[in-house]
Structures are given as structure tokens and as C-alpha cells.
Amino acid sequence: MSLDHDFHLHSTASDGTLAPAQLMERAALAGIRTLALTDHDTTEGLAEAAEAARRLGVRLFPGVEISVTWNGMTVHVVGLGVDPADAALQRGLAGLREFRDWRAEEIGRRLAKDGIPETFEQARALSSGRLISRTHFARVLVERNLAESVRDVFRRYLVRGRPGHVPGQWAPLGEAVGWITGAGGQAVIAHPARYPLNRGQLRRLGQEFRAAGGVGLEVVSGSHSADDNRLMAIHAQGLGLLASVGSDYHGPGQSYLELGRLPPLPAGCTPLWQGEALAA
Ligand code: AMP
Ligand code: MN
Ligand code: MN
Ligand code: MN
């Protein structure tokens, strides 16, 4: 039943490679009927996506994936059903993009010091004036034959201890959840199995998130293994969080999974879309 739902997708408004309308077309062709566009720290792609979704007869929830710093580490919180016109949400996202702009220049400076010049300029060109993600730097380095793959670039240049690493200074968890709920949306912890957290730490994240007004855990993610999905189903139940599903699709050949290939939710979860949360 979750196969025709996908609540985590990226377009060229952030670090995806398909324009919002193209993404909607590909999703509809893959049989997805209910979906959310969740670009990093921006709602810029939503208007174009909504128009395409209407034309294609698919149900689109306006979404966003907000970068959060929690206990010194980066956590992503997806907002579903947010009103993109909400002023507090937009102020919050604008602040994150300001940090992104500074960080992109800083990554460029650090890579230049390491003997790789001009990466900021190239990443900016690749992002076509929209927000710059580390993914853009990764694609630039692959293009310049400095690494084999995007994943290889992250490992060698962009993560902690590597020459192009710049620590994140993103939104506090409670603030990000507040922007989402204040804009009428539902907050969901994205790809929870990807964080380097033990059970107890993940439980604490989930509890703080719930206390702040968060309602969902992305139990099934395109970046999870089958075991991760099962474990996260148990965490969702223990924490009293609803279960969401999302491919985290970034474009053809860019992601772990092609569209429409998400496995179903493990038994025992309460799907986010069956409660009142995303009904309408
Ligand atoms: P940013 O928000 O600019 O720091 O970039 C984070 C994005 O980089 C994520 O949303 C992923 O799309 C991508 N990413 C992060 N880590 C990796 C990795 N190890 N391999 C490939 N892509 C990654
Ligand atoms: Mn991304
Ligand atoms: Mn993410
Ligand atoms: Mn994502």
C-alpha cells in the first residue's frame, strides 16, 4: 500500500537533477499517486510541482526537508503539508540558506587550500543560482575526475576530518519543528537509520522531537536497508510516532532506488497518511 506513496523527493530547487515538473511526470509514470516534494531548506519548487501534479492527477503535499543541528550533529526533518506562504517558515528557511551561501564559499576556500581551485564557482554554476548543496560540489569533483562517484567525493573530501568539511550550523530541532507545525504541516524525522546514533540516543531524539510537536518517523526510506526499515518500525511504535515512507529520490542514477520501488511499511506501523495528519 505504501508503494504508491512517496513523501520524500528532491528537485533542482535543491540538489535533485530533475526540474519539479519533470519529477512529477516521472513519479506519475512510476505509479506514484500521492507524493511530497521536499527540497532542502526551500519551497521554491512547489509552485511548478503543484501545477504539474494538477495536470497529471497526482496528489501533491507541499513539503520541505529542513537541516537541523541536534547535539552537534546534522539531522533532517521533513515537513509535510506546509503552507509555503507562512512567514515564519520562510524566515527560518532564509536563515538556513544564508548559512548555506557562506558555507559554500568556505568549502571552496578549503578545497582551494587543498589544491583544488574554483570549486565554489563551478558548484554555483551547476546549481543555476538556486541553493548550493554539498551534492553540487560532489558532482563538480566527479566531473573533474577527482573522484569516481558522488559517494566517493563525500568520503574523501566533504565529511568530518576531510579537507572540504565545514561543520553545519543548522536550525535547533525545536525551532525547525515549530516552523513546520506553525505553517500547518506535519514534522517527520527523515531517514532515521542514517544517523550515527545508538538506540538510546535515537530514542532521545524521538522524544525531544515529539515533545516539540513532531509526529512522524520515516520508517521506510530509500536510503535504508530492509533491516533498517524493520528496526525503525519498532522505534516508531515505541515512540508513538506515525510512520512515513520516502525514497529520498534525487534524479535518475542519483539515488539508491528508482521511483516507485519503495518496499511497503512493516506490519504494525500506523501510516502517517491514515491518521488525520495528512487526510484532507
Ligand atoms: P548538504 O545539505 O548541502 O550538506 O548536503 C547533504 C546532501 O548530500 C544530502 O541530502 C544527500 O543528498 C547528499 N549526501 C550526503 N552524504 C552523502 C554521501 N555519503 N553520499 C552521497 N550523497 C550524500
Ligand atoms: Mn540531498
Ligand atoms: Mn536528508
Ligand atoms: Mn532528502
Coordinates of C-alpha atoms and ligand atoms in Angstrom, one line a residue:
M1 CA 0.0 0.0 0.0
S2 CA 2.9 2.3 0.6
L3 CA 4.1 1.6 -3.0
D4 CA 2.0 4.4 -4.5
H5 CA 3.1 6.9 -1.7
D6 CA 6.3 8.8 -1.6
F7 CA 6.8 11.6 0.9
H8 CA 10.5 12.5 0.3
L9 CA 11.6 13.8 -3.2
H10 CA 14.2 16.3 -4.4
S11 CA 14.1 18.6 -7.5
T12 CA 16.5 21.1 -9.0
A13 CA 15.2 23.6 -6.4
S14 CA 17.8 21.9 -4.1
D15 CA 20.1 19.0 -5.0
G16 CA 17.9 16.9 -7.3
T17 CA 18.6 16.7 -11.0
L18 CA 15.1 16.9 -12.4
A19 CA 13.0 20.1 -12.6
P20 CA 9.9 19.9 -10.4
A21 CA 7.5 19.3 -13.3
Q22 CA 9.8 16.6 -14.8
L23 CA 10.0 14.9 -11.4
M24 CA 6.1 14.9 -11.1
E25 CA 5.9 13.4 -14.6
R26 CA 8.4 10.6 -13.7
A27 CA 6.7 9.9 -10.4
A28 CA 3.3 9.7 -12.1
L29 CA 4.7 7.3 -14.7
A30 CA 6.2 5.1 -12.0
G31 CA 2.7 4.8 -10.5
I32 CA 3.0 7.1 -7.5
R33 CA -0.4 8.7 -6.7
T34 CA 0.4 10.6 -3.5
L35 CA 3.6 12.4 -3.0
A36 CA 5.5 15.3 -1.4
L37 CA 8.3 17.5 -2.9
T38 CA 10.7 18.0 0.0
D39 CA 13.7 20.1 -1.2
H40 CA 16.4 21.0 1.3
D41 CA 15.7 24.3 3.1
T42 CA 13.5 25.7 0.3
T43 CA 9.9 25.7 -1.0
E44 CA 11.0 27.2 -4.3
G45 CA 10.0 24.2 -6.5
L46 CA 6.5 23.8 -5.1
A47 CA 4.5 26.1 -7.4
E48 CA 5.8 24.4 -10.5
A49 CA 5.3 20.9 -9.0
A50 CA 1.8 21.8 -7.9
E51 CA 0.9 22.8 -11.4
A52 CA 2.3 19.6 -12.9
A53 CA 0.6 17.5 -10.2
R54 CA -2.8 19.0 -11.1
R55 CA -2.3 18.3 -14.8
L56 CA -1.2 14.7 -14.1
G57 CA -3.9 13.9 -11.5
V58 CA -1.5 13.0 -8.7
R59 CA -1.9 14.3 -5.1
L60 CA 1.0 16.5 -4.0
F61 CA 1.6 17.6 -0.5
P62 CA 3.8 20.7 -0.3
G63 CA 6.9 19.8 1.7
V64 CA 10.4 20.7 2.7
E65 CA 13.4 19.0 4.3
I66 CA 14.9 21.2 7.0
S67 CA 18.5 20.9 8.1
V68 CA 18.8 20.7 11.9
T69 CA 21.7 20.6 14.2
W70 CA 21.0 18.4 17.2
N71 CA 23.7 17.5 19.8
G72 CA 26.4 18.7 17.4
M73 CA 25.2 16.5 14.5
T74 CA 23.1 17.2 11.4
V75 CA 19.6 15.7 11.4
H76 CA 17.0 16.2 8.7
V77 CA 13.3 17.0 9.5
V78 CA 10.8 16.7 6.7
G79 CA 7.7 18.9 6.8
L80 CA 4.6 17.7 5.0
G81 CA 1.6 19.8 4.1
V82 CA 3.2 23.1 5.0
D83 CA 1.8 26.4 3.8
P84 CA 4.7 27.8 1.7
A85 CA 3.3 31.3 2.3
D86 CA 3.9 31.1 6.0
A87 CA 6.2 34.0 7.0
A88 CA 7.9 32.4 10.0
L89 CA 8.7 29.2 7.9
Q90 CA 10.1 31.4 5.1
R91 CA 12.2 33.5 7.6
G92 CA 13.6 30.3 9.1
L93 CA 14.5 28.8 5.7
A94 CA 16.0 32.0 4.5
G95 CA 18.4 31.9 7.5
L96 CA 19.5 28.4 6.7
R97 CA 20.1 29.4 3.0
E98 CA 22.2 32.3 4.2
F99 CA 24.4 29.8 6.2
R100 CA 24.5 27.6 3.0
D101 CA 25.8 30.5 0.9
W102 CA 28.6 31.2 3.4
R103 CA 29.4 27.5 3.8
A104 CA 29.6 27.0 0.0
E105 CA 32.2 29.8 -0.2
E106 CA 34.1 28.3 2.8
I107 CA 34.1 24.8 1.2
G108 CA 35.5 26.4 -1.9
R109 CA 38.2 28.1 0.1
R110 CA 39.1 25.0 2.0
L111 CA 39.3 22.8 -1.2
A112 CA 41.4 25.6 -2.9
K113 CA 43.8 25.4 0.1
D114 CA 44.0 21.7 -0.5
G115 CA 45.0 22.3 -4.2
I116 CA 41.6 22.1 -5.9
P117 CA 40.7 25.7 -7.1
E118 CA 37.4 27.1 -8.5
T119 CA 35.0 24.5 -7.0
F120 CA 32.7 27.2 -5.4
E121 CA 32.3 28.9 -8.8
Q122 CA 31.6 25.6 -10.5
A123 CA 29.2 24.4 -7.8
R124 CA 27.3 27.7 -8.0
A125 CA 27.1 27.5 -11.8
L126 CA 25.8 23.9 -11.5
S127 CA 23.1 25.0 -9.0
S128 CA 21.9 27.6 -11.6
G129 CA 21.5 30.3 -9.0
R130 CA 19.4 28.2 -6.6
L131 CA 20.7 26.9 -3.3
I132 CA 24.1 25.2 -3.2
S133 CA 24.4 21.8 -1.6
R134 CA 27.4 19.6 -0.9
T135 CA 26.0 17.4 -3.6
H136 CA 26.8 20.2 -6.2
F137 CA 30.4 20.2 -5.0
A138 CA 30.4 16.4 -5.3
R139 CA 29.2 16.4 -8.9
V140 CA 31.8 19.0 -9.8
L141 CA 34.6 16.9 -8.4
V142 CA 33.3 13.8 -10.2
E143 CA 33.1 15.8 -13.4
R144 CA 36.7 16.9 -12.9
N145 CA 37.8 13.3 -12.5
L146 CA 38.9 13.9 -8.9
A147 CA 36.7 11.1 -7.6
E148 CA 34.8 8.2 -9.0
S149 CA 31.3 8.9 -7.7
V150 CA 29.4 11.4 -5.6
R151 CA 29.6 9.0 -2.6
D152 CA 33.4 8.8 -3.1
V153 CA 33.7 12.6 -3.0
F154 CA 31.8 12.7 0.3
R155 CA 34.0 10.1 1.8
R156 CA 37.2 11.7 0.6
Y157 CA 36.5 15.5 0.8
L158 CA 33.3 16.5 2.4
V159 CA 32.8 14.7 5.7
R160 CA 34.4 15.4 9.1
G161 CA 38.2 15.1 9.1
R162 CA 38.4 15.8 5.3
P163 CA 39.7 18.9 3.6
G164 CA 36.4 20.3 2.4
H165 CA 34.4 19.7 5.6
V166 CA 32.7 22.6 7.2
P167 CA 30.6 21.9 10.3
G168 CA 26.9 22.5 9.9
Q169 CA 25.2 25.3 12.0
W170 CA 21.6 24.5 11.1
A171 CA 18.3 25.1 12.9
P172 CA 17.7 23.9 16.5
L173 CA 15.3 20.9 16.5
G174 CA 12.5 22.6 18.3
E175 CA 12.6 25.7 16.1
A176 CA 12.5 23.6 12.9
V177 CA 9.6 21.6 14.1
G178 CA 7.9 24.9 15.2
W179 CA 8.3 26.4 11.7
I180 CA 6.6 23.2 10.2
T181 CA 3.7 23.0 12.6
G182 CA 3.2 26.8 12.6
A183 CA 2.8 26.5 8.8
G184 CA 0.1 23.9 9.3
G185 CA 2.4 20.9 8.5
Q186 CA 3.4 17.6 10.0
A187 CA 7.0 17.1 11.0
V188 CA 8.8 13.8 10.3
I189 CA 12.3 12.7 11.2
A190 CA 14.0 11.8 7.8
H191 CA 16.0 8.6 7.2
P192 CA 16.4 7.9 11.0
A193 CA 18.7 4.9 10.5
R194 CA 21.3 7.0 8.7
Y195 CA 22.4 8.9 11.9
P196 CA 25.3 7.6 13.9
L197 CA 23.1 7.1 17.0
N198 CA 22.6 4.1 19.2
R199 CA 19.2 3.0 20.4
G200 CA 19.1 5.2 23.4
Q201 CA 20.3 8.3 21.5
L202 CA 17.7 7.7 18.8
R203 CA 15.0 7.3 21.5
R204 CA 16.1 10.6 23.0
L205 CA 16.0 12.3 19.6
G206 CA 12.5 10.9 19.1
Q207 CA 11.3 12.0 22.5
E208 CA 12.6 15.6 22.1
F209 CA 11.1 15.7 18.6
R210 CA 7.7 14.5 19.9
A211 CA 7.8 17.0 22.8
A212 CA 8.4 19.8 20.2
G213 CA 5.3 18.7 18.2
G214 CA 6.8 16.2 15.7
V215 CA 4.5 13.4 14.7
G216 CA 6.3 11.1 12.3
L217 CA 9.3 8.9 11.7
E218 CA 10.4 8.0 8.1
V219 CA 10.3 4.2 8.8
V220 CA 10.8 3.2 5.1
S221 CA 13.5 5.2 3.3
G222 CA 15.2 4.7 0.0
S223 CA 18.5 5.0 1.9
H224 CA 17.6 2.3 4.5
S225 CA 18.3 -1.4 4.3
A226 CA 15.4 -3.8 4.9
D227 CA 16.7 -4.4 8.4
D228 CA 16.8 -0.6 9.0
N229 CA 13.1 -0.4 8.0
R230 CA 12.1 -3.1 10.4
L231 CA 14.1 -1.6 13.2
M232 CA 12.7 1.9 12.6
A233 CA 9.1 0.4 12.6
I234 CA 9.8 -0.8 16.1
H235 CA 11.2 2.6 17.1
A236 CA 8.1 4.4 15.7
Q237 CA 5.8 2.2 17.7
G238 CA 7.9 2.7 20.9
L239 CA 8.0 6.4 20.4
G240 CA 4.3 6.8 19.5
L241 CA 5.3 8.3 16.1
L242 CA 3.4 7.7 12.8
A243 CA 5.2 6.0 10.0
S244 CA 6.2 7.8 6.8
V245 CA 7.7 6.5 3.6
G246 CA 10.1 8.3 1.3
S247 CA 12.5 7.4 -1.5
D248 CA 14.8 10.5 -1.0
Y249 CA 15.0 10.4 -4.8
H250 CA 17.5 12.9 -6.3
G251 CA 17.1 12.0 -10.0
P252 CA 17.9 9.2 -12.4
G253 CA 21.1 7.4 -11.4
Q254 CA 21.5 9.7 -8.3
S255 CA 19.7 7.6 -5.7
Y256 CA 19.6 4.2 -4.1
L257 CA 16.2 3.5 -5.5
E258 CA 14.3 4.3 -8.7
L259 CA 10.9 5.9 -8.2
G260 CA 8.0 3.6 -7.3
R261 CA 10.3 0.9 -5.8
L262 CA 9.8 1.6 -2.1
P263 CA 9.0 -1.5 -0.1
P264 CA 5.8 -1.5 1.9
L265 CA 5.6 -0.4 5.6
P266 CA 6.4 -3.2 8.0
A267 CA 3.3 -4.6 9.8
G268 CA 2.3 -2.9 13.0
C269 CA 3.1 0.7 12.0
T270 CA 0.4 3.4 11.8
P271 CA 0.9 5.1 8.4
L272 CA 1.0 8.9 8.6
W273 CA -1.5 9.2 5.8
Q274 CA -4.1 7.1 7.5
G275 CA -4.5 9.4 10.5
E276 CA -5.9 12.8 10.4
A277 CA -2.4 14.2 9.9
L278 CA -2.4 14.1 6.1
A279 CA -6.0 13.4 5.4
A280 CA -8.0 16.1 3.5
Ligands
AMP1 P1 24.0 19.5 2.4 O1 22.6 19.6 2.9 O2 24.4 20.5 1.4 O3 25.1 19.4 3.5 O4 24.1 18.1 1.6 C1 23.5 17.0 2.1 C2 23.1 16.1 0.9 O5 24.3 15.5 0.4 C3 22.2 15.0 1.3 O6 20.9 15.4 1.2 C4 22.5 14.0 0.2 O7 21.7 14.3 -0.9 C5 23.9 14.2 -0.1 N1 24.8 13.2 0.7 C6 25.2 13.3 2.0 N2 26.0 12.3 2.3 C7 26.2 11.6 1.2 C8 27.0 10.5 0.8 N3 27.8 9.9 1.7 N4 27.0 10.1 -0.5 C9 26.2 10.7 -1.4 N5 25.4 11.8 -1.1 C10 25.4 12.2 0.1
MN2 MN 20.1 15.8 -0.8
MN3 MN 18.2 14.1 4.1
MN4 MN 16.4 14.2 1.2

